[in-house]
Short mmCIF file of C-alpha atoms in Angstrom, two decimals:
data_model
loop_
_atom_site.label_atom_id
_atom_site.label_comp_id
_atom_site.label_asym_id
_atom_site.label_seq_id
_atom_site.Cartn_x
_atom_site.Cartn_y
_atom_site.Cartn_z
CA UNK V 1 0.00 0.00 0.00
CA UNK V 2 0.66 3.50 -0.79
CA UNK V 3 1.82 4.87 2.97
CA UNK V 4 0.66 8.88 1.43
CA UNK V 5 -3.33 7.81 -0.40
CA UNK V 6 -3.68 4.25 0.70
CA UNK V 7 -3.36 3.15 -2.89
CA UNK V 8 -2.01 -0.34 -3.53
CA UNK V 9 1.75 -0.42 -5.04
CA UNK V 10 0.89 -0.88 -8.75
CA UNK V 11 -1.14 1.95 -9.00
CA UNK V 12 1.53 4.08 -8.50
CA UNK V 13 3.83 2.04 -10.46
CA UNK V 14 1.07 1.81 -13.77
CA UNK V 15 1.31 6.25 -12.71
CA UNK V 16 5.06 6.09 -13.45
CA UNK V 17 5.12 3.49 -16.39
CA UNK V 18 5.18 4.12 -20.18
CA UNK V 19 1.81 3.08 -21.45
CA UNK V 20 3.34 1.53 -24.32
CA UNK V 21 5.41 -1.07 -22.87
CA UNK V 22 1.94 -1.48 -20.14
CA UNK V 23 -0.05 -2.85 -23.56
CA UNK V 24 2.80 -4.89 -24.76
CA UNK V 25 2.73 -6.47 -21.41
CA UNK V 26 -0.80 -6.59 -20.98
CA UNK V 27 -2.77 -5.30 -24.25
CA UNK V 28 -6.48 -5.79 -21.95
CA UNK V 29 -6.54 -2.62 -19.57
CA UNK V 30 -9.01 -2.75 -16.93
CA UNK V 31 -10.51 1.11 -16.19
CA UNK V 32 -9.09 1.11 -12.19
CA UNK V 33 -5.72 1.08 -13.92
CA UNK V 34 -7.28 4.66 -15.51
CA UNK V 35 -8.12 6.20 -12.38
CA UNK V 36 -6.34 9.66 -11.65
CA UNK V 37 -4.17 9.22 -14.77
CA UNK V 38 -4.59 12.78 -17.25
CA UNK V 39 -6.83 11.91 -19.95
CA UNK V 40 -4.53 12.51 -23.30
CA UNK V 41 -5.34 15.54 -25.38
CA UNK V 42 -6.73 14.59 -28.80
CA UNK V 43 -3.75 15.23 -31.49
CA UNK V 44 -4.30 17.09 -34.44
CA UNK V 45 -1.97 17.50 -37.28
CA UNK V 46 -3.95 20.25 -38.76
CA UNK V 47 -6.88 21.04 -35.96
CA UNK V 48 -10.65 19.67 -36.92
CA UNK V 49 -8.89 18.32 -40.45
CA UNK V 50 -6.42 16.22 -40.35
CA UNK V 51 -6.09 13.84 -36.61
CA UNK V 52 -2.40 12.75 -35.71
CA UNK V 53 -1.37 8.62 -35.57
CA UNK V 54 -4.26 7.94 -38.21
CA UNK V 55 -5.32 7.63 -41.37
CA UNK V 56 -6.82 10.75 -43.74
CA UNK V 57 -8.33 9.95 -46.82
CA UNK V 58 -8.34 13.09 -49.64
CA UNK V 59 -10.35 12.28 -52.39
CA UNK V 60 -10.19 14.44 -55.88
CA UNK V 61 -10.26 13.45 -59.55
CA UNK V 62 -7.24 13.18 -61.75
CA UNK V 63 -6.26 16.84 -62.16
CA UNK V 64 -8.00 18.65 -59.44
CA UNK V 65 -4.68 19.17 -57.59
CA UNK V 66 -5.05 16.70 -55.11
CA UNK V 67 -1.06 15.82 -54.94
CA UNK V 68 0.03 19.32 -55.33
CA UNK V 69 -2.49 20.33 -52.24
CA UNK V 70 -0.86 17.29 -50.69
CA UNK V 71 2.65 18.49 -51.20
CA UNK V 72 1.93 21.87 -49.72
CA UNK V 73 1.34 19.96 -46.64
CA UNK V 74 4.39 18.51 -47.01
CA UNK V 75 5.81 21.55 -46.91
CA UNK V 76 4.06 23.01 -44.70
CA UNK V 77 4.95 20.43 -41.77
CA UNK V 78 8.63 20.48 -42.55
CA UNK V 79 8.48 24.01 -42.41
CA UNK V 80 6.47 25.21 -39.68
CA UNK V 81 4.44 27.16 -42.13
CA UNK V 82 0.19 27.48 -42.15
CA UNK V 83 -1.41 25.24 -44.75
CA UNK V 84 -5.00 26.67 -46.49
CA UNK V 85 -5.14 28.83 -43.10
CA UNK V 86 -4.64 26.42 -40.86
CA UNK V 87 -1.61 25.66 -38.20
CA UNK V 88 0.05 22.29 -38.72
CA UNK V 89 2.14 20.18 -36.27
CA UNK V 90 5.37 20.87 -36.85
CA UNK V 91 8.19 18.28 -38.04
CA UNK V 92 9.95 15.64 -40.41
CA UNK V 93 7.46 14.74 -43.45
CA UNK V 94 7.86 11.96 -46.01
CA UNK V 95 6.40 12.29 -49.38
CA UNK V 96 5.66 8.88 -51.20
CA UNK V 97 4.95 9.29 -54.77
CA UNK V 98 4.03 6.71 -57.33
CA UNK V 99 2.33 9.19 -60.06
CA UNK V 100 5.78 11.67 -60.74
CA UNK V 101 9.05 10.96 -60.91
CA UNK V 102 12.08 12.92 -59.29
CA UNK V 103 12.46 15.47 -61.86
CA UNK V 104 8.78 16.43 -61.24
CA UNK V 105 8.54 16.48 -57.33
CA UNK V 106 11.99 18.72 -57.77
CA UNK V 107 9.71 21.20 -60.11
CA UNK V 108 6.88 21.46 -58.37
CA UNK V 109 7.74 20.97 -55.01
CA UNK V 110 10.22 24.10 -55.69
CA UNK V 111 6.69 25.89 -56.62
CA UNK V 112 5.22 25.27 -53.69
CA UNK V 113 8.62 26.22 -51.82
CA UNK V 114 8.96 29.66 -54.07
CA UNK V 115 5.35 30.76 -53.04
CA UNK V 116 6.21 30.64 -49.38
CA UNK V 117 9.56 32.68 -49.49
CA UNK V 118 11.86 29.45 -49.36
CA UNK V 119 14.19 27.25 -50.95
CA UNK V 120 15.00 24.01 -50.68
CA UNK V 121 17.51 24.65 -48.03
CA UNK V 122 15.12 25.69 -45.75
CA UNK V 123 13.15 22.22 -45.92
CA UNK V 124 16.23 19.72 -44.70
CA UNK V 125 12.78 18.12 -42.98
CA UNK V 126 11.50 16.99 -46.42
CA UNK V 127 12.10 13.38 -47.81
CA UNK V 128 10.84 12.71 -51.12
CA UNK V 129 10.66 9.07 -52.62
CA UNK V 130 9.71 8.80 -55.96
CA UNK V 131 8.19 5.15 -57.11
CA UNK V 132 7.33 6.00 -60.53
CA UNK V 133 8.32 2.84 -62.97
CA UNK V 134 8.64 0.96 -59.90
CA UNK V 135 6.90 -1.89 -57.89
CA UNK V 136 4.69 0.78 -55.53
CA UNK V 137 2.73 -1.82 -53.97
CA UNK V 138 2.36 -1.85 -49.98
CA UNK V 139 0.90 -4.89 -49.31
CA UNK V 140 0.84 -8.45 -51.16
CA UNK V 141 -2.08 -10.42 -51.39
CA UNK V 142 -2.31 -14.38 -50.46
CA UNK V 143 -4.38 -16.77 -52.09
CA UNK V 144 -7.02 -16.52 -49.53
CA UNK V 145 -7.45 -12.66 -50.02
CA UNK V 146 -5.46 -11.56 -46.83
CA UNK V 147 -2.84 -8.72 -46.58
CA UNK V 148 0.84 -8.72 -45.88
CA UNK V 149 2.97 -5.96 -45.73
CA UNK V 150 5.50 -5.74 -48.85
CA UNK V 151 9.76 -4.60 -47.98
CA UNK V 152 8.54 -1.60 -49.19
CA UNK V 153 6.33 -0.84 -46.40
CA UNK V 154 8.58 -1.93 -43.79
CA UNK V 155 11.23 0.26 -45.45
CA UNK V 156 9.06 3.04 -45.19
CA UNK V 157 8.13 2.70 -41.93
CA UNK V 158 11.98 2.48 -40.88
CA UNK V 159 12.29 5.61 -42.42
CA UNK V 160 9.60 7.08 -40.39
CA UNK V 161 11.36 6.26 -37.59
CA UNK V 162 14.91 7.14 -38.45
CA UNK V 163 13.44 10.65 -39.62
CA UNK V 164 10.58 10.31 -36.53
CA UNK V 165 8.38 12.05 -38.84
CA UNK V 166 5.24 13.90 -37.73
CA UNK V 167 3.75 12.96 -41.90
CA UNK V 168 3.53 10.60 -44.37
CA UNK V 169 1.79 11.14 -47.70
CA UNK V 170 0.84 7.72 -49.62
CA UNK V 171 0.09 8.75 -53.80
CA UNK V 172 -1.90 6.97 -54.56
CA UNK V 173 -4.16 4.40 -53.85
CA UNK V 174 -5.05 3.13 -56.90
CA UNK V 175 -0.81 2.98 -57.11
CA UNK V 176 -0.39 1.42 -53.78
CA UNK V 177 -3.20 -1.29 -52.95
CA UNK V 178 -3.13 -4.47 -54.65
CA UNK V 179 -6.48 -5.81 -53.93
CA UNK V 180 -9.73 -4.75 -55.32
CA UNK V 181 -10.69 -1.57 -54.12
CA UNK V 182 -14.80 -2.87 -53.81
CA UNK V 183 -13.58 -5.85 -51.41
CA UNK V 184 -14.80 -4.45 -48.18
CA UNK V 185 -12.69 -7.16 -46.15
CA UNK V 186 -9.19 -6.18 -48.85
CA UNK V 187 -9.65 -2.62 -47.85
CA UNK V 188 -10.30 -3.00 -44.03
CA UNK V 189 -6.98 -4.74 -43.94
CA UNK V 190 -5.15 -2.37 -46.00
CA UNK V 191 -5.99 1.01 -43.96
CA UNK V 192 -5.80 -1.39 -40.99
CA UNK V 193 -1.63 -2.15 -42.31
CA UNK V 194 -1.63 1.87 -42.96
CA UNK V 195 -2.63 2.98 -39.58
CA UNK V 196 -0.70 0.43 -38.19
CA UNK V 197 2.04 2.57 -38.81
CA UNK V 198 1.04 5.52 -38.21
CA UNK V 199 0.20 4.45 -34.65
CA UNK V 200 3.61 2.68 -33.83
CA UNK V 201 5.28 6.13 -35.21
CA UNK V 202 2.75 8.63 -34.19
CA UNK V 203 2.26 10.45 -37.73
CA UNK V 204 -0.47 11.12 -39.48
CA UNK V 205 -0.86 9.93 -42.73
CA UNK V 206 -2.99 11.70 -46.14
CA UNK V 207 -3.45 8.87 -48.14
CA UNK V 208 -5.22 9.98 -51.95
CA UNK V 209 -7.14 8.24 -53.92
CA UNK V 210 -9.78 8.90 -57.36
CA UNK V 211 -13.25 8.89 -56.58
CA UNK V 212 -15.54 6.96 -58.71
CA UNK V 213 -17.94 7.87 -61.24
CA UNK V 214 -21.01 8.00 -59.00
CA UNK V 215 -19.05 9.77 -55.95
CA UNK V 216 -18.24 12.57 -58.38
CA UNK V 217 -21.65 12.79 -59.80
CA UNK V 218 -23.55 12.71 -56.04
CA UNK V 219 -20.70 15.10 -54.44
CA UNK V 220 -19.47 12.63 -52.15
CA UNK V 221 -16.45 11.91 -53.53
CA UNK V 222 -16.22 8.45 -52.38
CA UNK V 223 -14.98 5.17 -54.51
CA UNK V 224 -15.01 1.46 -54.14
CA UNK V 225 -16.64 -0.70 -51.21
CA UNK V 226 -17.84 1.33 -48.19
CA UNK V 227 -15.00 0.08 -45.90
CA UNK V 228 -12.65 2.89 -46.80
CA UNK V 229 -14.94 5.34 -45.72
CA UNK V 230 -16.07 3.77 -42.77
CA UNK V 231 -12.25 2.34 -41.80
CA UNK V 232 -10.09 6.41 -42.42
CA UNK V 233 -10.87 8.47 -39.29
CA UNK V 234 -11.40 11.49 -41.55
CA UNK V 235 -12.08 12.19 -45.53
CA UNK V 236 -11.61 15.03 -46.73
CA UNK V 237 -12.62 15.34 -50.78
CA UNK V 238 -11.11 18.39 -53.21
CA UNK V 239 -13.19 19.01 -56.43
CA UNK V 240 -13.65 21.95 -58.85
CA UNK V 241 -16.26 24.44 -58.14
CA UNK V 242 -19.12 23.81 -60.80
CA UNK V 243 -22.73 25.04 -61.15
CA UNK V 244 -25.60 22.96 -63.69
CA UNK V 245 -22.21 21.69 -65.37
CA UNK V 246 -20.41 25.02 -65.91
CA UNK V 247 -17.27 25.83 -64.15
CA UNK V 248 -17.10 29.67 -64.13
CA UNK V 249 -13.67 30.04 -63.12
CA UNK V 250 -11.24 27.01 -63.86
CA UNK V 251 -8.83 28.06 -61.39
CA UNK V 252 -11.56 27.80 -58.38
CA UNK V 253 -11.61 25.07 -55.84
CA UNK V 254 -13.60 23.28 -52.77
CA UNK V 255 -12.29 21.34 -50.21
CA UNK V 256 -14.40 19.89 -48.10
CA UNK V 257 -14.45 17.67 -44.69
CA UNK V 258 -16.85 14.79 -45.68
CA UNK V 259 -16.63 12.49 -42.58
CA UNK V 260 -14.42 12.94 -39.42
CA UNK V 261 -14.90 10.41 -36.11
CA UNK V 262 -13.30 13.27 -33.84
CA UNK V 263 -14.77 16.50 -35.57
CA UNK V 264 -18.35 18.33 -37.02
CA UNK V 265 -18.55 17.20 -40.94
CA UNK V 266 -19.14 19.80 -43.50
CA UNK V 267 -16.54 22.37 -43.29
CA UNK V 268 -15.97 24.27 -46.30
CA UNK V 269 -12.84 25.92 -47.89
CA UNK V 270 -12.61 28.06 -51.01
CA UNK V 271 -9.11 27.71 -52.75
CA UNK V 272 -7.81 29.35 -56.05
CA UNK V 273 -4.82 28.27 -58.19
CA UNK V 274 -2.29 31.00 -58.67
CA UNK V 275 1.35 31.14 -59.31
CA UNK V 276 1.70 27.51 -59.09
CA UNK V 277 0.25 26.99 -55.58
CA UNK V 278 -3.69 26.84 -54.05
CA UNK V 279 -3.88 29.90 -51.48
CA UNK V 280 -7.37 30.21 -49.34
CA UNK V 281 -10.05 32.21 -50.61
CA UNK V 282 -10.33 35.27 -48.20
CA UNK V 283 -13.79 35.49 -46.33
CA UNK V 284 -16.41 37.12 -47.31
CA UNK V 285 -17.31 40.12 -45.37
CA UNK V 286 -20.54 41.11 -45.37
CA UNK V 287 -20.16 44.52 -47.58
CA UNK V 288 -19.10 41.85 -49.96
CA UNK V 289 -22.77 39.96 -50.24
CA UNK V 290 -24.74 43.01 -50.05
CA UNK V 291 -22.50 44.24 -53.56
CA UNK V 292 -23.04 41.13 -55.21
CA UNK V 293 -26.60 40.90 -54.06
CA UNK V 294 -26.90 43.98 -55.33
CA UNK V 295 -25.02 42.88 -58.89
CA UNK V 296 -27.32 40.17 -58.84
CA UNK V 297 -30.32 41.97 -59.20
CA UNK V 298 -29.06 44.44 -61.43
CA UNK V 299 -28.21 42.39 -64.01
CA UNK V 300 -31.21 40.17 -63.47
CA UNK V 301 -33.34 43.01 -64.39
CA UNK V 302 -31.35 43.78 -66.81
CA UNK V 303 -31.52 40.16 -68.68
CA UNK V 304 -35.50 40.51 -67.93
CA UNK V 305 -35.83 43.53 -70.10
CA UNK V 306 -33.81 42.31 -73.02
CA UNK V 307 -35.80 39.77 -73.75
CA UNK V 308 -38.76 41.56 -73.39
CA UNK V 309 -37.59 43.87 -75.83
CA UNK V 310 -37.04 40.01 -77.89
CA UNK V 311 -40.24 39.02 -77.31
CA UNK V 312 -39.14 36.15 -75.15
CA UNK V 313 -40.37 34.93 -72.50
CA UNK V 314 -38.98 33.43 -68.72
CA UNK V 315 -40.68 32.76 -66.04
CA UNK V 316 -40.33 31.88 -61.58
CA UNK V 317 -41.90 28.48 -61.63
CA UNK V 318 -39.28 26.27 -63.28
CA UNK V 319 -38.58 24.02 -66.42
CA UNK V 320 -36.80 25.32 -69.74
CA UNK V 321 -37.90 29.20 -69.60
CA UNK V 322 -36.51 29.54 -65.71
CA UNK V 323 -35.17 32.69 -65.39
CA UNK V 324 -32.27 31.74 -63.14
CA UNK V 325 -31.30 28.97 -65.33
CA UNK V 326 -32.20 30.95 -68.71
CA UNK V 327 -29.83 33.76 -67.03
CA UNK V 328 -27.30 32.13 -65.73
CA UNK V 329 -26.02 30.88 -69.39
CA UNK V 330 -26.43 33.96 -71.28
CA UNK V 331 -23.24 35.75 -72.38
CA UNK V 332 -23.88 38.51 -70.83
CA UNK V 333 -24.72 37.18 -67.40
CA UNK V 334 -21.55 38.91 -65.85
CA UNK V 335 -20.26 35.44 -63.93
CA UNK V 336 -23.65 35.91 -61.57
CA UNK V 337 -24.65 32.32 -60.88
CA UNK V 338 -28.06 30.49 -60.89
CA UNK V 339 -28.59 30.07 -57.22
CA UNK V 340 -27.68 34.20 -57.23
CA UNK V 341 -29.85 35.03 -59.59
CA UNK V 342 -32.92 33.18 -58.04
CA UNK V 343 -32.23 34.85 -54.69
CA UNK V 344 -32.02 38.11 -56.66
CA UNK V 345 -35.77 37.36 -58.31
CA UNK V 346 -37.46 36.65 -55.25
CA UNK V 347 -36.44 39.85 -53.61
CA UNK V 348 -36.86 41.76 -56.69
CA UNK V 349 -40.61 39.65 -56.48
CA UNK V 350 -41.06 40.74 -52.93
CA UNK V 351 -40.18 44.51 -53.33
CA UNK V 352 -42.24 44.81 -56.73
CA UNK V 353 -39.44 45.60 -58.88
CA UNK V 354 -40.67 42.06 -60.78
CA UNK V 355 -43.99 40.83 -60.72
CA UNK V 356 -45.90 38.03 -62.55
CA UNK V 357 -47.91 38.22 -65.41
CA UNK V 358 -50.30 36.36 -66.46
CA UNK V 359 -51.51 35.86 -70.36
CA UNK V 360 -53.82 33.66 -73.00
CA UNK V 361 -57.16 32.42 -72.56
CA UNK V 362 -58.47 30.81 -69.23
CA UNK V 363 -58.57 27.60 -70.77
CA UNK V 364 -54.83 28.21 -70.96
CA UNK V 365 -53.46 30.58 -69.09
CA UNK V 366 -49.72 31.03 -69.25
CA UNK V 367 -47.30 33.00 -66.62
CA UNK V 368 -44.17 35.04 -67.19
CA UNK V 369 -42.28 37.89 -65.36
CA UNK V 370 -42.07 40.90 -66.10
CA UNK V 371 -40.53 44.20 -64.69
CA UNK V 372 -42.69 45.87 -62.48
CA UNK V 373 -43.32 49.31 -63.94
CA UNK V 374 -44.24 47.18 -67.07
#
């Protein structure tokens, strides 16, 4: 017994011990050996994005920028810089490519380098392995389906701990995993190999990977069986920013948290391309809604009486003549959206600067909008 509390001699010992080598001694914990020891802080390598010792999925179709929003992460954490806004945990990254070969990582990782104020010299944290032409598979698979780590893995793991890096980056998937990717079993086992590692060398790894057909079509940005969803911690999916099949400004992009165990889903950020790099979209302040609310309706009513001086016809309710829709793809539109444009009719409705007519016989009657001084 404990002469000071009265607590029995392995209490205090378990207080004093390293947790790890507790579970390789005894993996099953029982919650008295809990008692008055500080609950650990949840790690983050980039707060409510990105959790430390697990695995991050980023979804994004071939030629989003996926890798090169991956490699400014790399950069970020060897550097101690901010990454789309955000604080990362400093330290040691690794950078596992099996897309571009040396000569590209070198070009563009100098890019994303160049738009921070740095050179290469300032990023001795930085390890970049390039597996283009090469055997980039993790795992094997056995006869029966199961998973076994490849020398490749366990080489990059020992580098993870020779470098006791805070990141690794796996591109990509489709690269990487030799199984099929609609197995649910295959990929339980293969994030379960990934965040193996990352738990054993407390790093967080960004794994990306090509959404399917359907994901891009419902938003989700998800691919394969369920099980890689469900088995990542978080998923995070980058597309391009595009209305009723137009994308008004190719350089626009959305990132966006799409499941997280240890955060709220749903957060939104706004990135453009420029000079190589993706740099956050700056908020919106209100002054900036109220002038393009105001641009909205301006150029609504603008549309509206061009073609009534055409002798055509929109109207509020929907189908082919819907003014939003008809508005939105006219070339003189000014970039003002659909969604924009239908918020601007209804308060253009509700002050009376637009009102609905109504025309024909009452055996068919037929509605349309015109302005209101009409």
């Amino acid at each position: 017994m404990n002469a000071d509390d009265g607590a029995p001699d392995w209490a205090t010992q378990y207080e004093t011990a390293d947790p790890l080598r507790e579970l390789e001694r005894d993996p099953y914990v029982n919650a008295v050996r809990l008692a008055g020891r500080m609950i650990p802080p949840r790690e983050w390598h980039v707060p409510e994005l990105i959790p430390a010792g697990t695995v991050t999925l980023l979804s994004g179709d071939g030629g989003t920028g996926k890798s090169l929003l991956a490699m400014q992460l790399a950069a970020a954490t060897a550097t101690g810089r901010h990454w789309i806004g955000r604080e990362t945990l400093e330290g040691s990254a690794l950078y596992l490519s099996a897309e571009d070969d040396m000569d590209e990582l070198h070009r563009r990782f100098a890019d994303v380098l160049r738009a921070e104020g740095l050179t290469f010299a300032d990023a001795g944290r930085l390890t970049l392995r390039s597996l283009a032409g090469e055997d980039a598979l993790l795992a094997t698979l056995d006869r029966s389906g199961g998973l076994a780590p490849t020398l490749l893995l366990r080489d990059v793991e020992d580098r993870l701990a020779s470098d006791r890096a805070r990141l690794l980056v796996l591109d990509t998937l489709a690269d990487l995993f030799p199984g099929n990717e609609n197995d649910r079993a295959q990929a339980r086992a293969f994030v379960g190999l990934i965040r193996g590692i990352a738990i054993r060398r407390r790093c967080a790894v960004l794994m990306l990977s090509h959404p399917s057909v359907a994901g891009m079509a419902s938003g989700t940005g998800s691919s394969g069986s369920t099980a890689w969803n469900n088995s990542v911690r978080s998923r995070l999916y980058f597309e391009r920013v595009v209305s009723e099949g137009y994308e008004p400004d190719p350089d626009a992009r959305r990132l966006v948290l799409k499941k997280s165990n240890y955060a709220r889903t749903g957060n939104e950020f706004g990135l453009h391309w420029r000079d190589g790099v993706f740099a956050v979209d700056v908020a919106e302040t209100g002054l900036d809604r109220r002038a393009a609310s105001a641009k909205a309706e301006r150029v609504f009513l603008k549309l509206l009486a061009l073609f009534a001086e055409q002798g055509r016809r929109v109207n509020h309710a929907g189908g082919q003549t819907y003014a939003p829709t008809v508005f939105a793809s006219h070339p003189q539109a000014e970039g003002v959206s659909k969604r924009a444009f239908a918020s601007a009719m209804e308060k253009l409705m509700a002050e009376g600067s637009v009102r609905i007519a109504v025309e024909g016989p009452p055996s068919k009657r037929r509605q349309h909008l015109e302005t209101g001084e009409a």
